[in-house]
């Protein structure tokens, strides 16, 4: 009896624990189902007052989604670059070898699939024999098709911020609100061939009066360019989806080879007339695209045609098409494409080993003058043209006409600022304002006989933004530069033009005239450095070393504070007065020279050009 009472008590205790645990879960863990069921109709009734029965369900669904989906913070280009630890200014270009391997496998599989079915042949036949085929052509039959054996190589991949037009010229300005673009170089050297056969049909005065068999083969030999990949987000306002855009820059290079065979019994191979007809059609097509504003397409086609002429070494045809095409594009203010064709024209001159004669220079200078001064593309064109004249011409410093055209373009357009003085030390971030006077000086000093006037006026306009006593610092840039290149005449002329403007604008300055031979000097008592330059121009024609030494000694106190003048004057003394420059000797070289029989004279010194002065007049400067 006692055992039964124990078992009853045990089961009763366990049951109590289970009931208590169930009650805890029921009332403390789970919610009240009836309250949720009662609240649901009430929320539905509230929504029904704000929406029609047809849209009530949609409104509530949108409200739930809006409340559940957390709105992410607005991401800018700068934020993305920061979170991915990518610095567009310091990050080095990357190799994409892994992508080359995967892409090569894809192309290999595509070529393998093309061998087992005729899908690619069917597509090409449908395209060639479509509704746009002219009536004078018979059916076009594909006779040869090669998809190549090699693979494109991608390299030099980098991320560049661009604006909505895809321009990345000022990347820093677009980091905050632009988009990112991946750019990589592409190089393909292969032989992709397409050969076709057809017949030219004469349908007058009756159909099929005569037929002329024609066979053409076009081969793609080389392609190089820059591939741009951009992620363009969707725009709900414009109903445009999210896209991944691929494009090539306008400086790509495509080399083609075309072979032709005309005739039935007696066949003519590579008939020049066919090439002329094709080129005439391309010219007409190009002019039409220019008028319609399709500049990019016309630009690329001109590059292809010029490349074929270059491969055939038909230099005159390549020059003509590039010159006329560059003119047409520049007239339409397409300066980027025009500059590219201008540089390609210089490249053709180099490959043809064309010397800078009057015909070639007139073409280059006329193109150069079609650019506005603020357009940056002409600067590289001018540098490449001058480099070509140095390589193939007779002047080791470059053709004077090309230097003159470049120097004049540098001086046009804007007012010079004093902040560029002393090599840009006072400029923000060390950058020079446009136009850059140093580049203008560099070209005008090597220019034609009209350059001194441009250079003197450039220096004077630059000087007017500075203090009155700094005039000698500015004109010295022209006087000393001309003397260093051996041009005494233009050195004196630039000084005279500068002083004439100075006297006209500042009539209160006391000036005394001094003339020796053809050189006229003006002595200004308040500007000792200006007097030194004038007396230097008088001393150079005489060529007396002692006069030059006394002149430097007399003005040494004023010249000592001018940085960089000592080396320039030493060079002038060596060139015009025969005073050798003291060069530092190395004891080790002296010892080695003595041991090897060199007499301890050190290493050989470079030869110095000695400019002999003309017979001086009898005037003493001392």
Tab-separated table of N, CA, C and O in Angstrom, residues 245-291:
chain	number	residue	atom	x	y	z
A	245	UNK	N	29.220	47.793	-70.633
A	245	UNK	CA	29.590	48.325	-71.939
A	245	UNK	C	31.055	48.024	-72.248
A	245	UNK	O	31.929	48.171	-71.391
A	246	UNK	N	31.306	47.599	-73.487
A	246	UNK	CA	32.645	47.351	-73.992
A	246	UNK	C	32.898	48.296	-75.164
A	246	UNK	O	32.052	48.428	-76.055
A	247	UNK	N	34.061	48.936	-75.170
A	247	UNK	CA	34.396	49.843	-76.267
A	247	UNK	C	35.908	49.902	-76.409
A	247	UNK	O	36.653	49.594	-75.476
A	248	UNK	N	36.348	50.311	-77.616
A	248	UNK	CA	37.765	50.488	-77.897
A	248	UNK	C	38.054	51.968	-78.066
A	248	UNK	O	37.236	52.723	-78.603
A	249	UNK	N	39.223	52.399	-77.617
A	249	UNK	CA	39.616	53.789	-77.775
A	249	UNK	C	39.892	54.080	-79.246
A	249	UNK	O	40.119	53.169	-80.050
A	250	UNK	N	39.879	55.355	-79.585
A	250	UNK	CA	39.988	55.739	-80.988
A	250	UNK	C	41.409	55.687	-81.532
A	250	UNK	O	41.631	56.047	-82.688
A	251	UNK	N	42.378	55.238	-80.765
A	251	UNK	CA	43.741	55.149	-81.264
A	251	UNK	C	44.163	53.711	-81.553
A	251	UNK	O	45.348	53.390	-81.547
A	252	UNK	N	43.170	52.825	-81.808
A	252	UNK	CA	43.539	51.445	-82.092
A	252	UNK	C	44.147	51.336	-83.485
A	252	UNK	O	43.977	52.211	-84.342
A	253	UNK	N	44.840	50.220	-83.738
A	253	UNK	CA	45.513	50.000	-85.019
A	253	UNK	C	45.061	48.657	-85.582
A	253	UNK	O	45.161	47.626	-84.917
A	254	UNK	N	44.569	48.680	-86.808
A	254	UNK	CA	44.064	47.486	-87.485
A	254	UNK	C	44.770	47.361	-88.821
A	254	UNK	O	44.684	48.252	-89.665
A	255	UNK	N	45.487	46.248	-89.014
A	255	UNK	CA	46.215	45.997	-90.257
A	255	UNK	C	45.486	44.926	-91.047
A	255	UNK	O	45.218	43.826	-90.541
A	256	UNK	N	45.187	45.246	-92.303
A	256	UNK	CA	44.461	44.345	-93.192
A	256	UNK	C	45.302	44.052	-94.418
A	256	UNK	O	46.177	44.832	-94.809
A	257	UNK	N	45.003	42.917	-95.062
A	257	UNK	CA	45.617	42.554	-96.330
A	257	UNK	C	44.503	42.114	-97.272
A	257	UNK	O	43.672	41.275	-96.913
A	258	UNK	N	44.482	42.692	-98.482
A	258	UNK	CA	43.428	42.413	-99.455
A	258	UNK	C	44.052	41.881	-100.737
A	258	UNK	O	44.987	42.493	-101.276
A	259	UNK	N	43.527	40.748	-101.224
A	259	UNK	CA	43.952	40.147	-102.483
A	259	UNK	C	42.730	40.002	-103.379
A	259	UNK	O	41.629	39.701	-102.896
A	260	UNK	N	42.922	40.208	-104.672
A	260	UNK	CA	41.807	40.127	-105.619
A	260	UNK	C	42.217	39.313	-106.832
A	260	UNK	O	43.403	39.238	-107.195
A	261	UNK	N	41.214	38.719	-107.465
A	261	UNK	CA	41.404	37.918	-108.680
A	261	UNK	C	40.185	38.151	-109.557
A	261	UNK	O	39.049	37.856	-109.151
A	262	UNK	N	40.410	38.684	-110.750
A	262	UNK	CA	39.316	39.091	-111.630
A	262	UNK	C	39.478	38.399	-112.977
A	262	UNK	O	40.591	38.331	-113.530
A	263	UNK	N	38.373	37.900	-113.514
A	263	UNK	CA	38.388	37.310	-114.844
A	263	UNK	C	37.962	35.857	-114.831
A	263	UNK	O	37.866	35.208	-113.780
A	264	UNK	N	37.703	35.331	-116.036
A	264	UNK	CA	37.247	33.949	-116.173
A	264	UNK	C	38.354	33.069	-116.730
A	264	UNK	O	38.869	32.193	-116.050
A	265	UNK	N	38.744	33.325	-117.962
A	265	UNK	CA	39.802	32.515	-118.568
A	265	UNK	C	41.175	33.109	-118.270
A	265	UNK	O	42.070	32.416	-117.805
A	266	UNK	N	41.326	34.390	-118.562
A	266	UNK	CA	42.570	35.096	-118.232
A	266	UNK	C	42.307	35.925	-116.974
A	266	UNK	O	41.599	36.929	-117.020
A	267	UNK	N	42.900	35.501	-115.898
A	267	UNK	CA	42.627	36.148	-114.620
A	267	UNK	C	43.702	37.170	-114.284
A	267	UNK	O	44.897	36.928	-114.505
A	268	UNK	N	43.259	38.291	-113.759
A	268	UNK	CA	44.157	39.350	-113.323
A	268	UNK	C	44.216	39.350	-111.794
A	268	UNK	O	43.178	39.352	-111.129
A	269	UNK	N	45.430	39.347	-111.297
A	269	UNK	CA	45.613	39.258	-109.841
A	269	UNK	C	45.969	40.622	-109.272
A	269	UNK	O	46.820	41.330	-109.816
A	270	UNK	N	45.293	40.971	-108.146
A	270	UNK	CA	45.540	42.225	-107.419
A	270	UNK	C	45.515	43.425	-108.360
A	270	UNK	O	46.488	44.178	-108.505
A	271	UNK	N	44.384	43.603	-109.005
A	271	UNK	CA	44.228	44.683	-109.968
A	271	UNK	C	44.238	46.019	-109.223
A	271	UNK	O	43.437	46.230	-108.296
A	272	UNK	N	45.110	46.957	-109.606
A	272	UNK	CA	45.138	48.242	-108.894
A	272	UNK	C	43.838	49.019	-109.017
A	272	UNK	O	43.480	49.777	-108.117
A	273	UNK	N	43.142	48.858	-110.137
A	273	UNK	CA	41.909	49.607	-110.333
A	273	UNK	C	40.865	49.244	-109.290
A	273	UNK	O	40.098	50.102	-108.834
A	274	UNK	N	40.832	47.972	-108.899
A	274	UNK	CA	39.881	47.561	-107.865
A	274	UNK	C	40.198	48.264	-106.548
A	274	UNK	O	39.307	48.758	-105.845
A	275	UNK	N	41.490	48.331	-106.236
A	275	UNK	CA	41.878	49.037	-105.013
A	275	UNK	C	41.494	50.512	-105.088
A	275	UNK	O	41.031	51.099	-104.110
A	276	UNK	N	41.637	51.115	-106.288
A	276	UNK	CA	41.265	52.509	-106.434
A	276	UNK	C	39.765	52.708	-106.270
A	276	UNK	O	39.310	53.684	-105.670
A	277	UNK	N	38.986	51.763	-106.836
A	277	UNK	CA	37.533	51.861	-106.688
A	277	UNK	C	37.141	51.759	-105.221
A	277	UNK	O	36.302	52.512	-104.719
A	278	UNK	N	37.766	50.818	-104.522
A	278	UNK	CA	37.461	50.645	-103.098
A	278	UNK	C	37.833	51.906	-102.324
A	278	UNK	O	37.082	52.377	-101.455
A	279	UNK	N	39.011	52.476	-102.656
A	279	UNK	CA	39.433	53.676	-101.946
A	279	UNK	C	38.505	54.849	-102.259
A	279	UNK	O	38.207	55.672	-101.384
A	280	UNK	N	38.049	54.955	-103.531
A	280	UNK	CA	37.127	56.032	-103.875
A	280	UNK	C	35.820	55.894	-103.111
A	280	UNK	O	35.261	56.890	-102.628
A	281	UNK	N	35.355	54.672	-102.989
A	281	UNK	CA	34.138	54.444	-102.213
A	281	UNK	C	34.351	54.803	-100.743
A	281	UNK	O	33.464	55.371	-100.093
A	282	UNK	N	35.520	54.491	-100.233
A	282	UNK	CA	35.811	54.812	-98.841
A	282	UNK	C	35.881	56.321	-98.632
A	282	UNK	O	35.431	56.834	-97.609
A	283	UNK	N	36.464	57.025	-99.617
A	283	UNK	CA	36.508	58.488	-99.509
A	283	UNK	C	35.095	59.071	-99.505
A	283	UNK	O	34.776	59.960	-98.706
A	284	UNK	N	34.247	58.566	-100.414
A	284	UNK	CA	32.870	59.058	-100.454
A	284	UNK	C	32.138	58.731	-99.161
A	284	UNK	O	31.376	59.543	-98.621
A	285	UNK	N	32.384	57.534	-98.667
A	285	UNK	CA	31.752	57.125	-97.405
A	285	UNK	C	32.231	58.003	-96.253
A	285	UNK	O	31.457	58.396	-95.380
A	286	UNK	N	33.528	58.328	-96.283
A	286	UNK	CA	34.092	59.166	-95.225
A	286	UNK	C	33.468	60.564	-95.249
A	286	UNK	O	33.075	61.112	-94.219
A	287	UNK	N	33.386	61.165	-96.462
A	287	UNK	CA	32.797	62.500	-96.568
A	287	UNK	C	31.342	62.501	-96.096
A	287	UNK	O	30.879	63.439	-95.442
A	288	UNK	N	30.631	61.424	-96.412
A	288	UNK	CA	29.230	61.333	-95.988
A	288	UNK	C	29.121	61.254	-94.471
A	288	UNK	O	28.259	61.888	-93.865
A	289	UNK	N	30.015	60.486	-93.864
A	289	UNK	CA	29.981	60.360	-92.401
A	289	UNK	C	30.352	61.678	-91.736
A	289	UNK	O	29.814	62.022	-90.687
A	290	UNK	N	31.276	62.418	-92.336
A	290	UNK	CA	31.654	63.720	-91.774
A	290	UNK	C	30.462	64.666	-91.795
A	290	UNK	O	30.180	65.382	-90.830
A	291	UNK	N	29.743	64.686	-92.921
A	291	UNK	CA	28.586	65.563	-93.013
A	291	UNK	C	27.491	65.146	-92.044
A	291	UNK	O	26.761	65.979	-91.517
